[in-house]
Amino acid sequence: MHDVVLTILPLLFGSFLAILAGWTRSALVYPLGAVALVMSTCFSVKLLLGVLSTGTATYLLGGWSPPWGIVFVIDAFSAGMLVLIAASALFTYLAFRTEILEGFAEKTAAFVSLLLLTVAGHMGIVATGDLFNLYVLIEVAALSGYALLGFGPGRAPLASLNYLCVGSVGASFYLLGVGYLYILTGTLNMADLAQIMAAAPVTASLHGAVAVILFGLWVKMALFPFHGWLPGAYAMSAPVSAALLAPLTTKVMVYVVIRLLIGVIPGAAMPEAVPDVAMLLGTAAIFAGSLMAFRQRDQRRMLAYILVAEVGYMIGGMFIGNRTAMTGAMLHIFADALMTLTLFLALGSIARQRGEMVLENMRGLFRTMPFTMSAFVLGAMSMIGVPPLFGFFSKWYLLSGAFESGQYLFMVGLLVSSLVNVVLFFRFFETAFFDEPGESVRDIEHWSRVTPLAVAAVLLIVAGLSSGLIVDRLIAGIIPASLI
Amino acid sequence: MKKTALLAVILTGALLILSMENFPSWGDVQSPASLHLSRHFIEKSYEQTLTPNLVTAVLGDYRGFDTMLETVVVFTAALACFLVIRLPRDVCTPGLFYYRHMGTGLVVRKHDACELPGENPTFERVDSDWPPHDVVVASTCRMVIPFIQLFGLYVVAHGHYSPGGGFQGGVIFAASYVLLAVSHDLRTLVHRLNERVTHLLSAAGVLLFFGVGLFGLAMGLNFLDYGALEGVLGMSLASGHSLGILLVEIGVGMTVTAALVIIFKLLSSRGTVTEGL
């Protein structure tokens, strides 16, 4: 019964204890973080299994029933998201053990604490059923995220400051929209709000509220043209922070938009222009992200621009307005998170050995780091969309959904971005496979780094092969029957 | 670029104003906001929480989880400052470290030593950019500070009855420490409240809040259900809720005080936490 809240509590508890431990017994800090993440992952899996067998779980925080108190509402889709977030954070945490222990010196406790807080924030965003609570959780997740990305060499603090400014604007717009909705309906609870809005007269104010909320969330998820913060923040920070946040932040925001679209905002309250604008921005994001990825020398920055294009996939998919495309967008959240995780974990290992992530430094990687590169290849193939990897299936749903609704420009965008990914990744593979490594190169692959990476890469295949099952059990039941 | 930005701001503002046309008029008793949730809170909250101040009852109890997370945000802010701007102990920033020779009163800057080992009888650390403090200012503040702190405690404890609570009281309490630093120097503050103590205090505050929540869980109720405090000290259900609110407000006050002092120390000393101001 308490499984819902127990997914998040170990993380919060761990983050407070990590600070206490940091100033008294610093050797305990890292194991503490690991225990918290493992517990959180276990409870999430348990919750997922519970939700699959008994249906949606609701948890009343403080024992107050909605709409007076705050509730957590977990259905199969959000339970899947919780597992995804907790597990991917755990993988990152385990793979970057040495960086966390050595790279932050006396600040390890603060880093671990912030890491746990950001994971807790992201999981809370997925779990909550209250619009204002969602905002507070966005604050927790984002503020700790800014700090994690801001700790790094060179221009990392500046890039993070950029992110902070843009992110705060997005969050403010979201909050403003929630305020509008409260004035119009008098409630903050999502389920209650959905009922009241369905009966409320459709007015300009209601349209305004919905538009402001969506705008705020688009800024937070780095949809083109609000993506300016993303490449800098992820490419300049410490590799561990980027690997932690890249699979989470944008995907969780996409999740929030999907949640609002299918559960809260009735069709009439959505301003008519929004789906068209969203399709336009989504398609533009795909083209612009791919084009700009093409021009990057730094491989992490290239990957960050590919992420910008991926956001376009999901936004386009959810606003096309048919069941197949919505399924594709929801499946792509999982797929994109998993392949981003794989790629960033691999690049983190490579960056540790080779320093600057330009193409010339990547020579001979296949020979010196075969396992890391194999995982990287799997991640890249999934990003391109090669069957039977996970990325193929979500992209297939998106393509057929776009075809059903006649969104041909979006289809072209999907195909072009796949082609660009082919060129980008094979350029990397060519250098890494055929060129000889330099004389001075001494790459080391340690099992503690390779294992989480290998698990993530294998999961890409497993999840790809069972994507039919994922769609059936986690996604199909969530999409309302009215969406055809 | 500036013109585009100005245009965007004006356009957004105009759209926002336009979209307010269907709002209920200010203070309308028939508006959805006054009919739906507020009515319940006004009618029920005293009965359920024994707290005359409705705002405190809503923030501390009905939406206690939000308040816990807001406290976590303050805690996070302090950690974020620490992570990003705290200089490592072994990084020496020349120009920041000045010493006064006790015998002659001459001030010297040591290039190679950031910290003189231990208690040095001949040299005393002084700030690089702060004149010797004024006796009048220092003594006045020293007299005022205890009263400010007393008021801070009052605001924390009196949140049930009047505007106040952990956030406000914590800020007032932290302000007294800021006054100490401003009227003396940062080292006086660091001497009273060193980094270790402030960090432990900030974590202890959120842990107290969290602990109240866990107590509910341990008693078989939901997380943060203060009803678990019923029966502790022979209390009724409503006064259990009242006690719960008081406990979490104390936790909030601890975290806010500590976090603000941490942030103040870091920002005013350029991340060295030894001097500044």
PDB file of N, CA and C in Angstrom, chain A residues 1-2 9 12-13 16 19-20 23 59-64 67-70 72 106-107 110 113-114 117 130 132-133 136-137 139-140 143 147 151 180 183-187 192 203-205, chain B residues 16 19-24 32-33 36-37 40-41 48 61-63 65-66 68-70 72-73 75-76 79-80 82-83 86 89 196 199-200 203 206-207 210 217 221-225 241:
ATOM      1  N   MET A   1       0.825  -1.201   0.000  1.00  0.00           N
ATOM      2  CA  MET A   1       0.000   0.000   0.000  1.00  0.00           C
ATOM      3  C   MET A   1       0.861   1.253   0.000  1.00  0.00           C
ATOM      4  N   HIS A   2       1.977   1.185   0.776  1.00  0.00           N
ATOM      5  CA  HIS A   2       2.841   2.365   0.815  1.00  0.00           C
ATOM      6  C   HIS A   2       3.898   2.360  -0.278  1.00  0.00           C
ATOM      7  N   LEU A   9      10.763   8.082  -1.096  1.00  0.00           N
ATOM      8  CA  LEU A   9      11.288   8.392   0.230  1.00  0.00           C
ATOM      9  C   LEU A   9      12.744   7.969   0.451  1.00  0.00           C
ATOM     10  N   LEU A  12      14.983  10.789  -0.811  1.00  0.00           N
ATOM     11  CA  LEU A  12      15.007  11.997   0.022  1.00  0.00           C
ATOM     12  C   LEU A  12      15.771  11.718   1.313  1.00  0.00           C
ATOM     13  N   PHE A  13      15.447  10.610   1.951  1.00  0.00           N
ATOM     14  CA  PHE A  13      16.114  10.242   3.197  1.00  0.00           C
ATOM     15  C   PHE A  13      17.614  10.124   2.976  1.00  0.00           C
ATOM     16  N   PHE A  16      19.392  13.524   2.676  1.00  0.00           N
ATOM     17  CA  PHE A  16      19.620  14.235   3.938  1.00  0.00           C
ATOM     18  C   PHE A  16      20.736  13.543   4.734  1.00  0.00           C
ATOM     19  N   ILE A  19      24.372  14.250   3.692  1.00  0.00           N
ATOM     20  CA  ILE A  19      25.011  15.462   4.214  1.00  0.00           C
ATOM     21  C   ILE A  19      25.503  15.228   5.633  1.00  0.00           C
ATOM     22  N   LEU A  20      24.662  14.587   6.448  1.00  0.00           N
ATOM     23  CA  LEU A  20      25.111  14.269   7.807  1.00  0.00           C
ATOM     24  C   LEU A  20      26.363  13.403   7.759  1.00  0.00           C
ATOM     25  N   TRP A  23      29.754  15.152   6.737  1.00  0.00           N
ATOM     26  CA  TRP A  23      30.479  15.940   7.723  1.00  0.00           C
ATOM     27  C   TRP A  23      30.868  15.119   8.938  1.00  0.00           C
ATOM     28  N   TYR A  59      -2.238   7.272  -3.687  1.00  0.00           N
ATOM     29  CA  TYR A  59      -1.699   7.418  -2.338  1.00  0.00           C
ATOM     30  C   TYR A  59      -2.022   8.808  -1.830  1.00  0.00           C
ATOM     31  N   LEU A  60      -2.653   8.886  -0.654  1.00  0.00           N
ATOM     32  CA  LEU A  60      -3.017  10.179  -0.089  1.00  0.00           C
ATOM     33  C   LEU A  60      -1.907  10.636   0.840  1.00  0.00           C
ATOM     34  N   LEU A  61      -1.212  11.709   0.473  1.00  0.00           N
ATOM     35  CA  LEU A  61      -0.142  12.189   1.333  1.00  0.00           C
ATOM     36  C   LEU A  61      -0.748  12.946   2.499  1.00  0.00           C
ATOM     37  N   GLY A  62      -0.303  12.623   3.707  1.00  0.00           N
ATOM     38  CA  GLY A  62      -0.857  13.240   4.892  1.00  0.00           C
ATOM     39  C   GLY A  62      -2.233  12.693   5.230  1.00  0.00           C
ATOM     40  N   GLY A  63      -2.704  11.719   4.463  1.00  0.00           N
ATOM     41  CA  GLY A  63      -3.992  11.118   4.764  1.00  0.00           C
ATOM     42  C   GLY A  63      -5.179  11.960   4.333  1.00  0.00           C
ATOM     43  N   TRP A  64      -4.949  13.120   3.717  1.00  0.00           N
ATOM     44  CA  TRP A  64      -6.065  13.968   3.280  1.00  0.00           C
ATOM     45  C   TRP A  64      -6.512  13.536   1.900  1.00  0.00           C
ATOM     46  N   PRO A  67      -9.911  16.678  -3.296  1.00  0.00           N
ATOM     47  CA  PRO A  67      -8.914  17.632  -3.767  1.00  0.00           C
ATOM     48  C   PRO A  67      -8.290  18.472  -2.657  1.00  0.00           C
ATOM     49  N   TRP A  68      -8.517  18.135  -1.362  1.00  0.00           N
ATOM     50  CA  TRP A  68      -7.995  18.994  -0.298  1.00  0.00           C
ATOM     51  C   TRP A  68      -6.531  18.710  -0.029  1.00  0.00           C
ATOM     52  N   GLY A  69      -6.145  17.454  -0.170  1.00  0.00           N
ATOM     53  CA  GLY A  69      -4.751  17.121   0.060  1.00  0.00           C
ATOM     54  C   GLY A  69      -4.064  16.817  -1.266  1.00  0.00           C
ATOM     55  N   ILE A  70      -2.836  16.315  -1.143  1.00  0.00           N
ATOM     56  CA  ILE A  70      -2.053  15.990  -2.333  1.00  0.00           C
ATOM     57  C   ILE A  70      -2.086  14.477  -2.532  1.00  0.00           C
ATOM     58  N   PHE A  72      -0.687  11.047  -4.916  1.00  0.00           N
ATOM     59  CA  PHE A  72       0.132  10.432  -5.958  1.00  0.00           C
ATOM     60  C   PHE A  72      -0.774   9.451  -6.697  1.00  0.00           C
ATOM     61  N   GLU A 106      36.178  17.113  -1.573  1.00  0.00           N
ATOM     62  CA  GLU A 106      35.433  17.290  -0.323  1.00  0.00           C
ATOM     63  C   GLU A 106      33.948  17.488  -0.559  1.00  0.00           C
ATOM     64  N   LYS A 107      33.559  17.630  -1.825  1.00  0.00           N
ATOM     65  CA  LYS A 107      32.154  17.922  -2.085  1.00  0.00           C
ATOM     66  C   LYS A 107      31.353  16.689  -2.481  1.00  0.00           C
ATOM     67  N   ALA A 110      27.898  16.547  -0.970  1.00  0.00           N
ATOM     68  CA  ALA A 110      26.942  17.483  -1.567  1.00  0.00           C
ATOM     69  C   ALA A 110      26.505  16.986  -2.930  1.00  0.00           C
ATOM     70  N   SER A 113      24.154  14.021  -2.551  1.00  0.00           N
ATOM     71  CA  SER A 113      22.874  14.486  -2.037  1.00  0.00           C
ATOM     72  C   SER A 113      22.052  15.146  -3.142  1.00  0.00           C
ATOM     73  N   LEU A 114      22.693  16.002  -3.933  1.00  0.00           N
ATOM     74  CA  LEU A 114      21.972  16.674  -5.015  1.00  0.00           C
ATOM     75  C   LEU A 114      21.519  15.673  -6.067  1.00  0.00           C
ATOM     76  N   LEU A 117      18.502  14.027  -4.845  1.00  0.00           N
ATOM     77  CA  LEU A 117      17.371  14.958  -4.862  1.00  0.00           C
ATOM     78  C   LEU A 117      16.816  15.114  -6.270  1.00  0.00           C
ATOM     79  N   ASP A 130      -1.166  16.253  -8.660  1.00  0.00           N
ATOM     80  CA  ASP A 130      -1.551  17.598  -8.237  1.00  0.00           C
ATOM     81  C   ASP A 130      -0.715  18.607  -9.010  1.00  0.00           C
ATOM     82  N   PHE A 132       0.020  21.812  -8.535  1.00  0.00           N
ATOM     83  CA  PHE A 132       0.984  22.656  -7.840  1.00  0.00           C
ATOM     84  C   PHE A 132       2.130  21.833  -7.275  1.00  0.00           C
ATOM     85  N   ASN A 133       1.803  20.656  -6.774  1.00  0.00           N
ATOM     86  CA  ASN A 133       2.852  19.770  -6.299  1.00  0.00           C
ATOM     87  C   ASN A 133       3.837  19.459  -7.429  1.00  0.00           C
ATOM     88  N   VAL A 136       6.306  22.243  -7.590  1.00  0.00           N
ATOM     89  CA  VAL A 136       7.318  22.192  -6.536  1.00  0.00           C
ATOM     90  C   VAL A 136       8.353  21.116  -6.862  1.00  0.00           C
ATOM     91  N   LEU A 137       7.865  20.003  -7.393  1.00  0.00           N
ATOM     92  CA  LEU A 137       8.795  18.931  -7.745  1.00  0.00           C
ATOM     93  C   LEU A 137       9.681  19.334  -8.918  1.00  0.00           C
ATOM     94  N   GLU A 139      10.714  22.286  -9.369  1.00  0.00           N
ATOM     95  CA  GLU A 139      11.736  23.110  -8.721  1.00  0.00           C
ATOM     96  C   GLU A 139      12.830  22.251  -8.113  1.00  0.00           C
ATOM     97  N   VAL A 140      12.440  21.215  -7.353  1.00  0.00           N
ATOM     98  CA  VAL A 140      13.435  20.353  -6.711  1.00  0.00           C
ATOM     99  C   VAL A 140      14.324  19.722  -7.773  1.00  0.00           C
ATOM    100  N   LEU A 143      16.431  22.617  -9.765  1.00  0.00           N
ATOM    101  CA  LEU A 143      17.449  23.332  -8.998  1.00  0.00           C
ATOM    102  C   LEU A 143      18.645  22.431  -8.726  1.00  0.00           C
ATOM    103  N   ALA A 147      22.658  22.696 -10.308  1.00  0.00           N
ATOM    104  CA  ALA A 147      23.877  22.610  -9.508  1.00  0.00           C
ATOM    105  C   ALA A 147      24.793  21.512 -10.030  1.00  0.00           C
ATOM    106  N   PHE A 151      28.700  22.248 -11.818  1.00  0.00           N
ATOM    107  CA  PHE A 151      30.007  21.871 -11.301  1.00  0.00           C
ATOM    108  C   PHE A 151      30.796  21.222 -12.418  1.00  0.00           C
ATOM    109  N   TYR A 180      -3.805  30.560 -13.309  1.00  0.00           N
ATOM    110  CA  TYR A 180      -4.990  30.827 -14.144  1.00  0.00           C
ATOM    111  C   TYR A 180      -6.037  29.751 -13.933  1.00  0.00           C
ATOM    112  N   ILE A 183      -7.774  30.010 -10.625  1.00  0.00           N
ATOM    113  CA  ILE A 183      -8.778  31.081 -10.586  1.00  0.00           C
ATOM    114  C   ILE A 183     -10.051  30.629 -11.299  1.00  0.00           C
ATOM    115  N   LEU A 184      -9.863  29.895 -12.412  1.00  0.00           N
ATOM    116  CA  LEU A 184     -11.035  29.530 -13.215  1.00  0.00           C
ATOM    117  C   LEU A 184     -11.805  28.345 -12.652  1.00  0.00           C
ATOM    118  N   THR A 185     -11.098  27.441 -11.967  1.00  0.00           N
ATOM    119  CA  THR A 185     -11.775  26.218 -11.532  1.00  0.00           C
ATOM    120  C   THR A 185     -11.760  26.027 -10.032  1.00  0.00           C
ATOM    121  N   GLY A 186     -10.847  26.663  -9.335  1.00  0.00           N
ATOM    122  CA  GLY A 186     -10.783  26.525  -7.885  1.00  0.00           C
ATOM    123  C   GLY A 186     -10.188  25.217  -7.408  1.00  0.00           C
ATOM    124  N   THR A 187      -9.437  24.526  -8.257  1.00  0.00           N
ATOM    125  CA  THR A 187      -8.837  23.278  -7.793  1.00  0.00           C
ATOM    126  C   THR A 187      -7.463  23.080  -8.417  1.00  0.00           C
ATOM    127  N   ASP A 192      -9.748  16.081 -10.404  1.00  0.00           N
ATOM    128  CA  ASP A 192     -10.824  17.024 -10.117  1.00  0.00           C
ATOM    129  C   ASP A 192     -10.888  18.094 -11.206  1.00  0.00           C
ATOM    130  N   THR A 203     -13.653  29.325 -22.573  1.00  0.00           N
ATOM    131  CA  THR A 203     -13.479  30.763 -22.727  1.00  0.00           C
ATOM    132  C   THR A 203     -12.051  31.068 -23.159  1.00  0.00           C
ATOM    133  N   ALA A 204     -11.835  32.332 -23.491  1.00  0.00           N
ATOM    134  CA  ALA A 204     -10.489  32.749 -23.878  1.00  0.00           C
ATOM    135  C   ALA A 204      -9.517  32.539 -22.736  1.00  0.00           C
ATOM    136  N   SER A 205      -9.985  32.739 -21.509  1.00  0.00           N
ATOM    137  CA  SER A 205      -9.088  32.570 -20.358  1.00  0.00           C
ATOM    138  C   SER A 205      -8.640  31.120 -20.223  1.00  0.00           C
TER     139      SER A 205
ATOM    140  N   LEU B  16      -1.281  38.006 -22.285  1.00  0.00           N
ATOM    141  CA  LEU B  16      -1.646  37.573 -20.938  1.00  0.00           C
ATOM    142  C   LEU B  16      -2.806  38.414 -20.412  1.00  0.00           C
ATOM    143  N   SER B  19      -6.005  37.449 -22.076  1.00  0.00           N
ATOM    144  CA  SER B  19      -6.556  36.157 -21.672  1.00  0.00           C
ATOM    145  C   SER B  19      -7.191  36.222 -20.287  1.00  0.00           C
ATOM    146  N   MET B  20      -7.123  37.398 -19.631  1.00  0.00           N
ATOM    147  CA  MET B  20      -7.746  37.493 -18.319  1.00  0.00           C
ATOM    148  C   MET B  20      -9.198  37.949 -18.389  1.00  0.00           C
ATOM    149  N   GLU B  21      -9.719  38.107 -19.606  1.00  0.00           N
ATOM    150  CA  GLU B  21     -11.041  38.728 -19.718  1.00  0.00           C
ATOM    151  C   GLU B  21     -12.155  37.940 -19.032  1.00  0.00           C
ATOM    152  N   ASN B  22     -12.010  36.628 -18.943  1.00  0.00           N
ATOM    153  CA  ASN B  22     -13.100  35.841 -18.352  1.00  0.00           C
ATOM    154  C   ASN B  22     -12.905  35.554 -16.872  1.00  0.00           C
ATOM    155  N   PHE B  23     -11.915  36.218 -16.267  1.00  0.00           N
ATOM    156  CA  PHE B  23     -11.691  35.960 -14.850  1.00  0.00           C
ATOM    157  C   PHE B  23     -12.863  36.492 -14.030  1.00  0.00           C
ATOM    158  N   PRO B  24     -13.169  35.810 -12.915  1.00  0.00           N
ATOM    159  CA  PRO B  24     -14.159  36.373 -11.997  1.00  0.00           C
ATOM    160  C   PRO B  24     -13.590  37.653 -11.394  1.00  0.00           C
ATOM    161  N   PRO B  32     -15.201  30.379  -8.608  1.00  0.00           N
ATOM    162  CA  PRO B  32     -14.902  28.975  -8.304  1.00  0.00           C
ATOM    163  C   PRO B  32     -13.886  28.845  -7.176  1.00  0.00           C
ATOM    164  N   ALA B  33     -12.905  29.769  -7.137  1.00  0.00           N
ATOM    165  CA  ALA B  33     -11.858  29.654  -6.126  1.00  0.00           C
ATOM    166  C   ALA B  33     -12.435  29.790  -4.717  1.00  0.00           C
ATOM    167  N   HIS B  36     -15.001  26.295  -4.009  1.00  0.00           N
ATOM    168  CA  HIS B  36     -14.638  24.879  -4.038  1.00  0.00           C
ATOM    169  C   HIS B  36     -13.784  24.468  -2.835  1.00  0.00           C
ATOM    170  N   LEU B  37     -12.488  24.761  -2.881  1.00  0.00           N
ATOM    171  CA  LEU B  37     -11.603  24.300  -1.819  1.00  0.00           C
ATOM    172  C   LEU B  37     -11.671  25.200  -0.592  1.00  0.00           C
ATOM    173  N   HIS B  40     -14.240  24.594   2.113  1.00  0.00           N
ATOM    174  CA  HIS B  40     -13.960  23.442   2.964  1.00  0.00           C
ATOM    175  C   HIS B  40     -12.930  23.804   4.027  1.00  0.00           C
ATOM    176  N   PHE B  41     -11.873  24.487   3.601  1.00  0.00           N
ATOM    177  CA  PHE B  41     -10.818  24.822   4.552  1.00  0.00           C
ATOM    178  C   PHE B  41     -11.360  25.739   5.646  1.00  0.00           C
ATOM    179  N   GLN B  48     -10.393  20.277  12.430  1.00  0.00           N
ATOM    180  CA  GLN B  48      -9.524  19.141  12.140  1.00  0.00           C
ATOM    181  C   GLN B  48      -8.095  19.327  12.645  1.00  0.00           C
ATOM    182  N   ASP B  61      -0.332  21.377   6.970  1.00  0.00           N
ATOM    183  CA  ASP B  61      -0.981  20.088   7.154  1.00  0.00           C
ATOM    184  C   ASP B  61      -1.601  19.549   5.858  1.00  0.00           C
ATOM    185  N   TYR B  62      -2.629  20.263   5.339  1.00  0.00           N
ATOM    186  CA  TYR B  62      -3.295  19.737   4.144  1.00  0.00           C
ATOM    187  C   TYR B  62      -2.311  19.581   2.989  1.00  0.00           C
ATOM    188  N   ARG B  63      -1.451  20.602   2.815  1.00  0.00           N
ATOM    189  CA  ARG B  63      -0.458  20.528   1.748  1.00  0.00           C
ATOM    190  C   ARG B  63       0.942  20.430   2.339  1.00  0.00           C
ATOM    191  N   PHE B  65       3.069  18.132   2.210  1.00  0.00           N
ATOM    192  CA  PHE B  65       4.079  17.559   1.329  1.00  0.00           C
ATOM    193  C   PHE B  65       4.731  18.650   0.468  1.00  0.00           C
ATOM    194  N   ASP B  66       3.893  19.589  -0.005  1.00  0.00           N
ATOM    195  CA  ASP B  66       4.440  20.735  -0.739  1.00  0.00           C
ATOM    196  C   ASP B  66       5.438  21.497   0.112  1.00  0.00           C
ATOM    197  N   MET B  68       7.124  20.451   2.663  1.00  0.00           N
ATOM    198  CA  MET B  68       8.352  19.691   2.857  1.00  0.00           C
ATOM    199  C   MET B  68       9.267  19.860   1.648  1.00  0.00           C
ATOM    200  N   LEU B  69       8.671  19.796   0.457  1.00  0.00           N
ATOM    201  CA  LEU B  69       9.503  19.927  -0.739  1.00  0.00           C
ATOM    202  C   LEU B  69      10.048  21.345  -0.868  1.00  0.00           C
ATOM    203  N   GLU B  70       9.265  22.350  -0.443  1.00  0.00           N
ATOM    204  CA  GLU B  70       9.789  23.715  -0.474  1.00  0.00           C
ATOM    205  C   GLU B  70      10.990  23.846   0.456  1.00  0.00           C
ATOM    206  N   VAL B  72      12.926  21.398   1.138  1.00  0.00           N
ATOM    207  CA  VAL B  72      13.991  20.707   0.416  1.00  0.00           C
ATOM    208  C   VAL B  72      14.603  21.645  -0.629  1.00  0.00           C
ATOM    209  N   VAL B  73      13.785  22.504  -1.238  1.00  0.00           N
ATOM    210  CA  VAL B  73      14.314  23.451  -2.218  1.00  0.00           C
ATOM    211  C   VAL B  73      15.327  24.392  -1.558  1.00  0.00           C
ATOM    212  N   PHE B  75      17.050  23.792   1.149  1.00  0.00           N
ATOM    213  CA  PHE B  75      18.193  22.928   1.448  1.00  0.00           C
ATOM    214  C   PHE B  75      19.042  22.724   0.186  1.00  0.00           C
ATOM    215  N   THR B  76      18.351  22.480  -0.935  1.00  0.00           N
ATOM    216  CA  THR B  76      19.048  22.286  -2.208  1.00  0.00           C
ATOM    217  C   THR B  76      19.816  23.538  -2.614  1.00  0.00           C
ATOM    218  N   LEU B  79      23.010  23.672  -0.804  1.00  0.00           N
ATOM    219  CA  LEU B  79      23.938  22.668  -1.336  1.00  0.00           C
ATOM    220  C   LEU B  79      24.477  23.102  -2.690  1.00  0.00           C
ATOM    221  N   ALA B  80      23.586  23.679  -3.520  1.00  0.00           N
ATOM    222  CA  ALA B  80      23.997  24.090  -4.857  1.00  0.00           C
ATOM    223  C   ALA B  80      25.073  25.158  -4.765  1.00  0.00           C
ATOM    224  N   PHE B  82      27.086  25.608  -2.293  1.00  0.00           N
ATOM    225  CA  PHE B  82      28.289  24.956  -1.778  1.00  0.00           C
ATOM    226  C   PHE B  82      29.012  24.227  -2.903  1.00  0.00           C
ATOM    227  N   LEU B  83      28.256  23.476  -3.702  1.00  0.00           N
ATOM    228  CA  LEU B  83      28.882  22.667  -4.750  1.00  0.00           C
ATOM    229  C   LEU B  83      29.539  23.549  -5.807  1.00  0.00           C
ATOM    230  N   ARG B  86      31.999  26.984  -3.583  1.00  0.00           N
ATOM    231  CA  ARG B  86      32.964  26.762  -2.508  1.00  0.00           C
ATOM    232  C   ARG B  86      34.310  26.392  -3.113  1.00  0.00           C
ATOM    233  N   ARG B  89      39.688  23.546  -0.147  1.00  0.00           N
ATOM    234  CA  ARG B  89      40.505  24.088   0.921  1.00  0.00           C
ATOM    235  C   ARG B  89      41.951  24.345   0.499  1.00  0.00           C
ATOM    236  N   ARG B 196      30.587  23.152   9.244  1.00  0.00           N
ATOM    237  CA  ARG B 196      30.086  21.843   9.638  1.00  0.00           C
ATOM    238  C   ARG B 196      28.754  21.968  10.360  1.00  0.00           C
ATOM    239  N   HIS B 199      25.843  23.037   7.994  1.00  0.00           N
ATOM    240  CA  HIS B 199      25.390  21.965   7.103  1.00  0.00           C
ATOM    241  C   HIS B 199      24.632  20.895   7.871  1.00  0.00           C
ATOM    242  N   LEU B 200      25.166  20.533   9.041  1.00  0.00           N
ATOM    243  CA  LEU B 200      24.455  19.533   9.842  1.00  0.00           C
ATOM    244  C   LEU B 200      23.076  20.052  10.236  1.00  0.00           C
ATOM    245  N   ALA B 203      20.601  19.886   7.317  1.00  0.00           N
ATOM    246  CA  ALA B 203      20.119  18.527   7.073  1.00  0.00           C
ATOM    247  C   ALA B 203      19.208  18.073   8.211  1.00  0.00           C
ATOM    248  N   VAL B 206      15.485  19.371   7.698  1.00  0.00           N
ATOM    249  CA  VAL B 206      14.650  18.593   6.787  1.00  0.00           C
ATOM    250  C   VAL B 206      14.411  17.196   7.330  1.00  0.00           C
ATOM    251  N   LEU B 207      15.408  16.675   8.065  1.00  0.00           N
ATOM    252  CA  LEU B 207      15.217  15.339   8.636  1.00  0.00           C
ATOM    253  C   LEU B 207      14.119  15.341   9.696  1.00  0.00           C
ATOM    254  N   PHE B 210      10.940  15.312   7.781  1.00  0.00           N
ATOM    255  CA  PHE B 210      10.829  13.979   7.200  1.00  0.00           C
ATOM    256  C   PHE B 210      10.503  12.952   8.291  1.00  0.00           C
ATOM    257  N   LEU B 217       4.148   6.975   8.953  1.00  0.00           N
ATOM    258  CA  LEU B 217       4.307   5.712   8.231  1.00  0.00           C
ATOM    259  C   LEU B 217       4.522   4.562   9.219  1.00  0.00           C
ATOM    260  N   LEU B 221      -0.065   4.727   9.386  1.00  0.00           N
ATOM    261  CA  LEU B 221      -0.854   5.678   8.604  1.00  0.00           C
ATOM    262  C   LEU B 221      -0.046   6.081   7.373  1.00  0.00           C
ATOM    263  N   ASN B 222      -0.567   7.058   6.632  1.00  0.00           N
ATOM    264  CA  ASN B 222       0.150   7.505   5.448  1.00  0.00           C
ATOM    265  C   ASN B 222       1.303   8.433   5.817  1.00  0.00           C
ATOM    266  N   PHE B 223       2.211   8.600   4.871  1.00  0.00           N
ATOM    267  CA  PHE B 223       3.341   9.496   5.075  1.00  0.00           C
ATOM    268  C   PHE B 223       2.814  10.900   5.361  1.00  0.00           C
ATOM    269  N   LEU B 224       3.378  11.542   6.364  1.00  0.00           N
ATOM    270  CA  LEU B 224       3.041  12.916   6.752  1.00  0.00           C
ATOM    271  C   LEU B 224       1.655  13.039   7.384  1.00  0.00           C
ATOM    272  N   ASP B 225       1.050  11.937   7.773  1.00  0.00           N
ATOM    273  CA  ASP B 225      -0.243  12.031   8.459  1.00  0.00           C
ATOM    274  C   ASP B 225       0.024  12.321   9.938  1.00  0.00           C
ATOM    275  N   HIS B 241      -2.593  16.975  15.212  1.00  0.00           N
ATOM    276  CA  HIS B 241      -2.292  17.693  13.969  1.00  0.00           C
ATOM    277  C   HIS B 241      -1.583  19.004  14.271  1.00  0.00           C
TER     278      HIS B 241
END
